XYZ file of C-alpha atoms in Angstrom:
478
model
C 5.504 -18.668 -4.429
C 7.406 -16.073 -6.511
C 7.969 -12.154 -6.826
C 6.365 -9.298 -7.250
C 7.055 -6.387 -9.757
C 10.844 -6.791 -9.788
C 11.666 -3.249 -8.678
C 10.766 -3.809 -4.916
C 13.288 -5.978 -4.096
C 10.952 -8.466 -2.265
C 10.217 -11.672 -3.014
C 6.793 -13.310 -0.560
C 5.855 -16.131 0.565
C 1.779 -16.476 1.605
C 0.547 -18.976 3.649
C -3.719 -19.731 5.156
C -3.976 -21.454 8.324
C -7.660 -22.535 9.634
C -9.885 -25.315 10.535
C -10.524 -27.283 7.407
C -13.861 -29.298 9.059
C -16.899 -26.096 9.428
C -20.415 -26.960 10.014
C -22.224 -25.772 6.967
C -24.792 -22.725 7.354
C -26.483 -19.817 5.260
C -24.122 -17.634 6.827
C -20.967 -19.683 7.783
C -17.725 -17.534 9.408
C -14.469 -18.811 8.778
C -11.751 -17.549 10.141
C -7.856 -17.741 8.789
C -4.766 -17.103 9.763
C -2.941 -15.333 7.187
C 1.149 -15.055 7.342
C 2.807 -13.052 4.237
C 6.985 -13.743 4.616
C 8.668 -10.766 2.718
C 12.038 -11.940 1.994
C 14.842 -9.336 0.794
C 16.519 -10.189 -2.744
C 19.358 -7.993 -4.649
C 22.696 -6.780 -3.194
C 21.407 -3.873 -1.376
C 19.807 -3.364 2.053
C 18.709 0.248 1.687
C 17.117 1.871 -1.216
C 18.855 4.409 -2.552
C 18.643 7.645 -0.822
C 17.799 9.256 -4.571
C 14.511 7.560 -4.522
C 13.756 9.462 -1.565
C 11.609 12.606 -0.902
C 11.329 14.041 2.440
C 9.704 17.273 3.984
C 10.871 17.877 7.744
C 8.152 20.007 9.325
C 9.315 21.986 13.072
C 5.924 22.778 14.736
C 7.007 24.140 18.129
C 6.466 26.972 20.452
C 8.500 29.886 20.883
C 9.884 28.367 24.394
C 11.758 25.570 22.340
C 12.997 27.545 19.443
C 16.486 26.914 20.357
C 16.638 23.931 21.523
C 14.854 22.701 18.594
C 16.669 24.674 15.816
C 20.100 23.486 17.199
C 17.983 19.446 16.792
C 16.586 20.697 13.266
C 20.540 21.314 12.274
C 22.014 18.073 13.755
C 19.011 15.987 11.701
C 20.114 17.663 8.637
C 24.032 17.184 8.847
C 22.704 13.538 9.043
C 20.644 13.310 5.889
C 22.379 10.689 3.409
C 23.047 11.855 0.203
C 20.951 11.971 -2.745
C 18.259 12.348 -0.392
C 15.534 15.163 -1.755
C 14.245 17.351 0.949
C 12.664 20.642 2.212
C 12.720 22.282 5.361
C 9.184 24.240 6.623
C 9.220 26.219 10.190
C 7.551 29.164 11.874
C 4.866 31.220 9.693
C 4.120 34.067 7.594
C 1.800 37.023 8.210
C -1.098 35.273 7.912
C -0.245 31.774 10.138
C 0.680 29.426 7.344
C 3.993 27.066 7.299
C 6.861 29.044 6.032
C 9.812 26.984 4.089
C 13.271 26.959 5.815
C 14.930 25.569 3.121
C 15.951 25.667 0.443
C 16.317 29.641 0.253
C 15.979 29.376 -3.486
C 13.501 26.639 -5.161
C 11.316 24.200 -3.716
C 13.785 21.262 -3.324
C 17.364 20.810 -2.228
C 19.211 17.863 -3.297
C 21.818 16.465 -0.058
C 25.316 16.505 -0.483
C 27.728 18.002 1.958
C 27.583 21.617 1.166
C 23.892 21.450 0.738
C 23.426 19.893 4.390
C 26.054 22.401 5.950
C 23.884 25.371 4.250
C 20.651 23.716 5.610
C 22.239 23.559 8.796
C 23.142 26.516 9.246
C 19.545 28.024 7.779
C 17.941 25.979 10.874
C 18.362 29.081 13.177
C 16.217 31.338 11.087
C 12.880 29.281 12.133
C 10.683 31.562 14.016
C 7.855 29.984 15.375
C 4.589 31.836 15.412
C 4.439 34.653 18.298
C 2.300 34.566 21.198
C -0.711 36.357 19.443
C -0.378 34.915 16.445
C -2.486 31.537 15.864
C -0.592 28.416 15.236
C -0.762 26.805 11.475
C -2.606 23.342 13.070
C -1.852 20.189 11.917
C -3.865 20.261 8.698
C -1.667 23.566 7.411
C 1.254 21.032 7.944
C -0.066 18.371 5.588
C -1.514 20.289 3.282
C 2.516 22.000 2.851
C 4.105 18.874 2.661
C 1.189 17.568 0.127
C 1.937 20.443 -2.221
C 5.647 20.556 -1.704
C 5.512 16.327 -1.958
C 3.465 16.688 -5.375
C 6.119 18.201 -7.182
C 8.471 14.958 -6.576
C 7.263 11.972 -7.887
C 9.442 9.451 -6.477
C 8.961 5.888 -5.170
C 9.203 7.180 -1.700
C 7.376 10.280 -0.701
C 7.507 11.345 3.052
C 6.857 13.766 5.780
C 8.846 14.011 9.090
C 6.512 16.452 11.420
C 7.757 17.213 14.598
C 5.519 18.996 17.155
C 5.245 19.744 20.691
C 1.382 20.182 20.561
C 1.693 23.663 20.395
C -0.610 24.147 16.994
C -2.608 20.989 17.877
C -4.991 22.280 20.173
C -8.778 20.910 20.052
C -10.604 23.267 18.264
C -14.511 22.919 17.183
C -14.903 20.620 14.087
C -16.188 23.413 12.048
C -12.612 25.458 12.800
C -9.833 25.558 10.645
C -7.808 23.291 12.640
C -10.015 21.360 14.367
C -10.918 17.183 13.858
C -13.518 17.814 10.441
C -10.451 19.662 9.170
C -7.739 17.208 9.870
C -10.074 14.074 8.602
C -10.428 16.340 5.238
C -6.636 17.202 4.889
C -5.881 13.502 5.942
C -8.313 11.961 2.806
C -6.252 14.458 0.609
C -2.811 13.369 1.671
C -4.157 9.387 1.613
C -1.896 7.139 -1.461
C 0.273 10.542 -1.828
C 2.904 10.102 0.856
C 3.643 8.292 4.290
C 4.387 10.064 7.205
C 6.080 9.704 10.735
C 5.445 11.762 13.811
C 8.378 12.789 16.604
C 6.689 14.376 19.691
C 8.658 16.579 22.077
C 7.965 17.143 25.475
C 4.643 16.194 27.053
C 2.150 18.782 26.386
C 0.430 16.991 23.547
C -3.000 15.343 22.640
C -1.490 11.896 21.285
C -4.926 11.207 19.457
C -4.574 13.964 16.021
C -1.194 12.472 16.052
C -2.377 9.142 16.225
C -4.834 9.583 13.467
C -1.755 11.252 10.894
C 0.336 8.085 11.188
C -2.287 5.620 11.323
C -3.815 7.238 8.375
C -0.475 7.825 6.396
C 0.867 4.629 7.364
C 3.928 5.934 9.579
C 5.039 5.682 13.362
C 4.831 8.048 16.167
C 7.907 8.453 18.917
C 8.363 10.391 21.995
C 11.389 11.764 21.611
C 13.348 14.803 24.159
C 13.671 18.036 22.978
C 17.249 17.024 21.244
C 15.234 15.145 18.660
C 17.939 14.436 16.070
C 18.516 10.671 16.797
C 14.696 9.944 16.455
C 14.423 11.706 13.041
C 17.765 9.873 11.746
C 16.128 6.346 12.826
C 13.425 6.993 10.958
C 14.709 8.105 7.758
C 16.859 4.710 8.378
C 14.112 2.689 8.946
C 12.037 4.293 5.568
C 15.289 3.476 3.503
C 14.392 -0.252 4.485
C 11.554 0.079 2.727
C 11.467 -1.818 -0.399
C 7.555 -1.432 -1.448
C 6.081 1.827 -0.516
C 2.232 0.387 -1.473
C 1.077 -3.617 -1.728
C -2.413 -5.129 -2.230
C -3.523 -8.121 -0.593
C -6.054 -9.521 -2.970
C -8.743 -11.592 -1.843
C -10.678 -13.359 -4.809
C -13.718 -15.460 -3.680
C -16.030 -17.943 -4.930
C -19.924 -16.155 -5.588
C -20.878 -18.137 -2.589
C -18.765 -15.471 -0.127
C -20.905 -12.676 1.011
C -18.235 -10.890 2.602
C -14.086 -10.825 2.962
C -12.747 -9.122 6.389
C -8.882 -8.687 7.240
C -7.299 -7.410 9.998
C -3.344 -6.812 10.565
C -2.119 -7.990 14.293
C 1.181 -7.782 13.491
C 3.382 -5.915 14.119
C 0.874 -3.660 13.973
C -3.167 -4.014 15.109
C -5.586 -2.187 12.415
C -8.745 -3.106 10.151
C -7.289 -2.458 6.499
C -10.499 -1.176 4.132
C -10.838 -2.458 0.697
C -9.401 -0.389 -1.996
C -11.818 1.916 -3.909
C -12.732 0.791 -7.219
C -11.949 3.093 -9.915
C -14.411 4.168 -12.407
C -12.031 2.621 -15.346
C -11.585 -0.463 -13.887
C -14.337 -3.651 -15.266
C -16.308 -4.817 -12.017
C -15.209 -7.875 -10.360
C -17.289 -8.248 -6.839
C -15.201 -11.657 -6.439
C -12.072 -9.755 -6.319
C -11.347 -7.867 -3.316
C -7.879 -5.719 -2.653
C -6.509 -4.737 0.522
C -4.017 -2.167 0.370
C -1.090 -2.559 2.775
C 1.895 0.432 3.115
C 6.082 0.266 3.729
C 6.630 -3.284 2.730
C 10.453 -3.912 4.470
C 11.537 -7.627 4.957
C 9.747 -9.884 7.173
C 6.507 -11.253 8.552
C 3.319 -10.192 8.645
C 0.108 -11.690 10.224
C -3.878 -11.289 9.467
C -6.714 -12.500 10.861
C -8.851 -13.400 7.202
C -12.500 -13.942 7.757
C -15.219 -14.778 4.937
C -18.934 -15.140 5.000
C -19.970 -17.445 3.016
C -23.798 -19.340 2.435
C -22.885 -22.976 2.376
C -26.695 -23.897 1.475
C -26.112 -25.294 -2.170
C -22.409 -26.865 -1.557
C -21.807 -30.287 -1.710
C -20.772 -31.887 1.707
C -17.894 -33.776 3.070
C -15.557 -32.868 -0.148
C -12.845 -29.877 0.064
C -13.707 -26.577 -1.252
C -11.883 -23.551 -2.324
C -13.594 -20.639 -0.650
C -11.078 -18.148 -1.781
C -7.587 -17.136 -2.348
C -5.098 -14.665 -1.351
C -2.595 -13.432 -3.246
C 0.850 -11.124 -2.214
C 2.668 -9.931 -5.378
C 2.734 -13.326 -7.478
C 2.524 -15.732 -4.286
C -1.029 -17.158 -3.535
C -2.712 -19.298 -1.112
C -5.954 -20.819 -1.169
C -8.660 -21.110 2.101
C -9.850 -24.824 1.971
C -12.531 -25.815 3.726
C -14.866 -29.019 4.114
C -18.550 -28.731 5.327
C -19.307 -31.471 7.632
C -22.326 -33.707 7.376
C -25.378 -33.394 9.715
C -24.590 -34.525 13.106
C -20.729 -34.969 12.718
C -19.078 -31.945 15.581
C -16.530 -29.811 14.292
C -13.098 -31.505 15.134
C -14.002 -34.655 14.503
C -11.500 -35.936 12.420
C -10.516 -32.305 11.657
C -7.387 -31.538 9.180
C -5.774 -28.352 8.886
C -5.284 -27.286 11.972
C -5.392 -23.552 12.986
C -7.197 -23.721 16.396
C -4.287 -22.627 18.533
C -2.603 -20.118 16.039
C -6.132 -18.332 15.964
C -6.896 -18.523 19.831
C -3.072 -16.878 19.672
C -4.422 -14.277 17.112
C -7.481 -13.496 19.381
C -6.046 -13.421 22.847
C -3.059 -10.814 21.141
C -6.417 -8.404 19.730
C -7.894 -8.800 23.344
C -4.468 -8.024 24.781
C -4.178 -4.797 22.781
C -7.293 -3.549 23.303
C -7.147 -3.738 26.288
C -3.790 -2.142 26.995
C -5.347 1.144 24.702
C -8.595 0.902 27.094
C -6.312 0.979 29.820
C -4.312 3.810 28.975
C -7.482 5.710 27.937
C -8.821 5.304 31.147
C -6.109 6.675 32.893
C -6.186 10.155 30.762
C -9.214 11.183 33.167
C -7.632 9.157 36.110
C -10.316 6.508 36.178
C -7.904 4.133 38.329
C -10.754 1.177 38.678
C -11.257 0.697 35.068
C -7.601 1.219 34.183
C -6.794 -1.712 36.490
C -9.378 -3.884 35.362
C -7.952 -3.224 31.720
C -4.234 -3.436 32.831
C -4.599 -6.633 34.331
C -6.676 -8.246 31.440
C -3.954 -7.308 29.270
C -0.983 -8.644 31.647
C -2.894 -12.227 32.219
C -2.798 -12.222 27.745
C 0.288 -11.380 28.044
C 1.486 -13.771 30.033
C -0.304 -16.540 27.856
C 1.117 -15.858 24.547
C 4.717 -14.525 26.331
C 4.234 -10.867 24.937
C 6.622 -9.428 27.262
C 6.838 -5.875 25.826
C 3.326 -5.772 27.256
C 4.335 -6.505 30.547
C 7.078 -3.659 30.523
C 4.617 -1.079 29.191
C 2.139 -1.781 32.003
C 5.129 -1.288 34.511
C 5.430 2.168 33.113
C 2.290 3.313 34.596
C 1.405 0.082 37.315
C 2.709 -2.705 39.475
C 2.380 -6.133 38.267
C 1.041 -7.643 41.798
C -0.127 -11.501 40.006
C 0.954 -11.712 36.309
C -0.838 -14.900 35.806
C -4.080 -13.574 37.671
C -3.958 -10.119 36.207
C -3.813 -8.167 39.117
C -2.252 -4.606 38.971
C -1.995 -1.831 40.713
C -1.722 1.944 39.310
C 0.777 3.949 40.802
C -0.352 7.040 42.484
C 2.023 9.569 40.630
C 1.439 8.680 37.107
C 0.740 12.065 35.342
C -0.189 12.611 31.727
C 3.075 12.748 30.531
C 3.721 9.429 31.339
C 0.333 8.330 29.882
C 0.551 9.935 26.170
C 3.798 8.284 25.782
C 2.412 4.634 26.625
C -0.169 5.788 23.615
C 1.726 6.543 20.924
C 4.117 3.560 22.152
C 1.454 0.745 21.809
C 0.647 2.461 18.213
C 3.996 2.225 17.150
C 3.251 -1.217 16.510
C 5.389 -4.561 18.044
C 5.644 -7.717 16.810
C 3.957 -11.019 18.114
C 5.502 -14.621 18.115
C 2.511 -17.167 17.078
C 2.611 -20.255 16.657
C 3.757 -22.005 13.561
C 1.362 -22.715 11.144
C 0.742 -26.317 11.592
C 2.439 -29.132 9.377
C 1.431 -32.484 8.424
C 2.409 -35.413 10.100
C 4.516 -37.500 7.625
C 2.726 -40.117 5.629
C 2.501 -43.878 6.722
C 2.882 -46.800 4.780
C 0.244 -49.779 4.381
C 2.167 -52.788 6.240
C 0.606 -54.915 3.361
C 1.390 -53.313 -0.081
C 3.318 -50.430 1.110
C 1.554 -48.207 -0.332
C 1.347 -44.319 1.243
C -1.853 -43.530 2.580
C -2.119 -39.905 4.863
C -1.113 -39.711 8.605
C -4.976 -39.985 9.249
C -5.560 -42.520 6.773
C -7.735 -45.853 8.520
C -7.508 -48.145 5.744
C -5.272 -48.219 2.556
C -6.793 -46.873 -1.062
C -4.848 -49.178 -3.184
C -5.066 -52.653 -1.364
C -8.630 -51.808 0.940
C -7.292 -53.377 4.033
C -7.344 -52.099 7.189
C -4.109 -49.829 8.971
C-alpha cells in the first residue's frame, strides 16, 4: 500500500475479494469485489480555496427573479476567500448567458469587498423575457467551459442552478435539445465537474441527471432560497483532495475482457479511458477513470473474462491486478479439476460480500424503475418495483431506501415487499426522489473476509494453514 502523487493529500489502500476455487472454461467470469480506502494525510481538511475555480450559473424564469437574486447574493457573501469565480444570469439580445460578475474582466478573486460588490451586482440578473427563448442547458456549459478554460486550476467547477425554465424537450436536431446537450456534454468531459441545485418542481430531472452524471457532480432539490445548498456544495468540493484518479486494471493475455462498476456510494458503469495517439499500446493495461477523490471508501464490482483452456489446474493464478495511486491488489484465482464443484474446499471467500454487491444493484434499479414508473402514473409497475426494492433493502439493512419509498408509498410488509402508492403523489414529489437516488448513498457490506489464524501440527509444531489436513514438514496427519 502507499501514496499517490503527493499533492492529493490521499494516501489508498486496495483490496480484491472473490472466490478463489472457479471451474475452468473458454470463457470463465469472475467476479470481484473491489474496496479502494482513501485515507486523508497532511494538516489540512480542505484544500485551499485558491485552488478553486467556480462559475455560478442562475437559469430561472422571470417569476423567480427576486427571490432568486436575493439567494444568488446570500451564496456569494458565503464564498471563502481565495476562491476564483464568475457570476452568469439572464441573456443578451440574441438568448445567450450574460456574465453578472465581475463587471470588469472575466474573473473575480473573493475577499470581502469583492463578495459585497458581487452581492450587490446579484439584482441586475434579468432573466430572458417571455418572448425571448431561453439559453438551454448546453448555452450554460458551453459559458462555463469557455469562462473555466481560462483558469487552469486543480479544481475547475460549475454551480448551475435552474428551475427548468430553459430545459424544455426540444427535437434532437434543435439547439437545445438531447443531440445538443450529449455534444456540449463530450466537450465539457475531463475539463471541469459540475453540481446541479433545482428549484421548485417544474423540471425534467433527466438533462439534469445526464450533466452531473456526466461531469461527475450531484444534483439537490433545493427551495427557492437556495443559498444553503450552493454553500454545502462548494464545502463538500473543498473536501476534495483528487479532482481525477485511474483505476488501472492490468491483465494477463489470457483476459478477454475487464468490466467495473461503482456501487458505492454511487451506482454507475465507469468506461475505460481513451487511449491517446502518443501513448505505446498496451491491451493488458486497462484504466478506469474515477472523479472527486475525498476520504473514504469506495466499492466495485470487478469482472474479467478470461479463456482458462491452456492454464494449468489446481495451482493459484494471477489473473490481474488493480492498482489505486501506488497501492495494488492482485485477483487470484485457482481452476478446479474436472469433477471437483466450486466450493469445495474453496479459499478466499467473497460469496456473501458479492451476493451483498448484487442484491444493492437490484435494489437500485429497482427503486429508479420505480420512480420512472410513477412519472406516467403506472401505479402496478411502480409497486411491483417499490416493493422489490424494500424486500433488498431490508436484507442488506439499507434503510435510506426504506425512507425514500415512504416518500411516495406505504411500506405494508417490509420483509415481503409489499407497498402501496399513495394516491396524491404528484410529480413534484417524484423528480425529487430522482435526483435523490442519483445523488448517490453509501452501502455497508460486509467485510472482506479474513483468514482464520494458522494451526499448529500437535507433533512438530510446525504451522500449517487453517485448512491444512496434514502437516508439510513432518507428513502426519492434523
Amino acid at each position: 500500500m502507499g501514496v499517490d502523487a503527493p499533492s492529493s493529500g490521499l494516501e489508498f489502500k486496495v483490496s480484491l475479494d472473490t472466490r478463489r476455487d472457479q471451474q475452468p472454461h473458454h470463457d470463465a467470469r469472475i467476479d470481484a469485489h473491489l474496496r479502494v480506502k482513501a485515507i486523508g494525510v497532511g494538516p489540512r481538511d480542505e484544500v485551499p480555496a485558491v485552488e478553486l475555480a467556480v462559475v455560478i450559473a442562475l437559469d430561472v424564469a422571470a417569476v423567480r427573479r427576486e427571490a432568486a437574486a436575493a439567494a444568488l447574493a446570500a451564496a456569494l457573501r458565503a464564498l471563502p476567500d481565495g476562491v476564483s469565480f464568475a457570476v452568469l444570469g439572464g441573456v443578451d439580445e440574441s438568448g445567450e448567458p450574460t456574465r453578472c460578475y465581475p463587471l470588469r474582466g472575466r474573473w473575480a478573486l473573493a475577499d470581502t469587498m469583492e463578495k459585497r460588490r458581487a452581492a450587490f451586482s446579484a439584482g441586475r440578473i434579468a432573466p430572458a423575457a417571455d418572448g425571448r427563448p431561453p439559453p438551454g442547458y448546453p448555452a450554460w456549459l458551453a459559458a462555463a467551459r469557455e469562462l473555466l478554460a481560462e483558469r487552469p486550476l486543480p479544481l475547475r467547477h460549475l454551480l448551475l442552478i435552474t428551475d427548468g425554465s430553459g430545459g424544455d424537450p426540444a427535437d434532437d436536431a434543435g439547439p437545445g435539445g438531447p443531440g445538443a446537450l450529449r455534444e456540449e456534454l463530450a466537450s465539457c468531459a475531463h475539463a471541469f465537474t459540475a453540481d446541479v441545485v433545482a428549484v421548485g418542481g417544474d423540471w425534467d430531472p433527466a438533462p439534469l441527471l445526464a450533466v452531473v452524471e456526466s461531469l461527475h457532480g450531484t444534483a439537490e432539490h433545493a427551495p427557492d432560497r437556495f443559498a444553503p445548498a450552493v454553500t454545502g456544495a462548494l464545502r463538500r468540493l473543498r473536501r476534495v483532495r483528487s479532482p481525477e484518479l485511474p483505476v488501472v486494471v492490468t491483465v494477463r493475455p489470457a483476459v478477454r475482457a475487464v468490466e467495473l462498476t461503482e456501487t458505492a456510494p454511487r451506482q454507475q458503469r465507469l468506461e475505460p479511458a481513451p487511449r491517446r495517439q502518443e501513448q505505446p499500446p498496451s491491451p493488458h493495461r486497462i484504466a478506469f477513470p474515477t472523479h472527486q477523490w475525498e476520504p473514504g471508501t469506495r466499492d466495485y464490482l470487478l469482472t474479467v473474462h478470461a479463456d482458462a483452456s491452456t492454464d494449468p489446474l489446481g495451482v493459484l493464478l494471477q489473473l490481474a491486478t488493480v492498482s489505486v495511486g501506488d497501492a495494488t491488489a492482485a485477483l487470484l484465482v485457482r481452476w478446479l479439476p474436472p469433477g471437483v464443484a466450486v466450493g469445495a474446499g474453496a479459499t478466499g471467500g467473497g460469496g456473501g460480500t458479492l451476493q451483498a454487491m448484487n442484491a444493492a444493484t437490484q435494489m437500485r434499479t429497482a427503486l429508479n424503475r420505480g420512480y420512472a414508473a410513477l412519472d406516467p402514473m403506472s401505479r402496478g409497475e411502480a409497486e411491483a418495483q417499490f416493493g422489490l426494492a424494500v424486500r433488498l433493502a431490508n436484507e442488506i439493512g439499507a434503510a435510506w431506501v426504506l425512507q425514500d419509498v415512504r416518500q411516495v408509498a406505504d411500506i405494508v410488509d417490509g420483509p415481503r415487499g409489499v407497498v402501496r402508492v399513495g394516491p396524491t403523489v404528484d410529480r413534484g414529489t417524484v423528480r425529487r426522489g430522482q435526483l435523490h437516488i442519483a445523488s448517490g448513498h453509501g452501502l455497508e457490506l460486509p467485510g472482506h473476509t479474513t483468514a482464520k489464524k494458522p494451526v499448529k501440527c500437535p507433533h512438530c509444531r510446525h504451522l500449517a494453514g487453517p485448512h491444512a489436513r496434514y502437516c508439510i514438514a513432518c507428513g502426519r496427519s492434523l
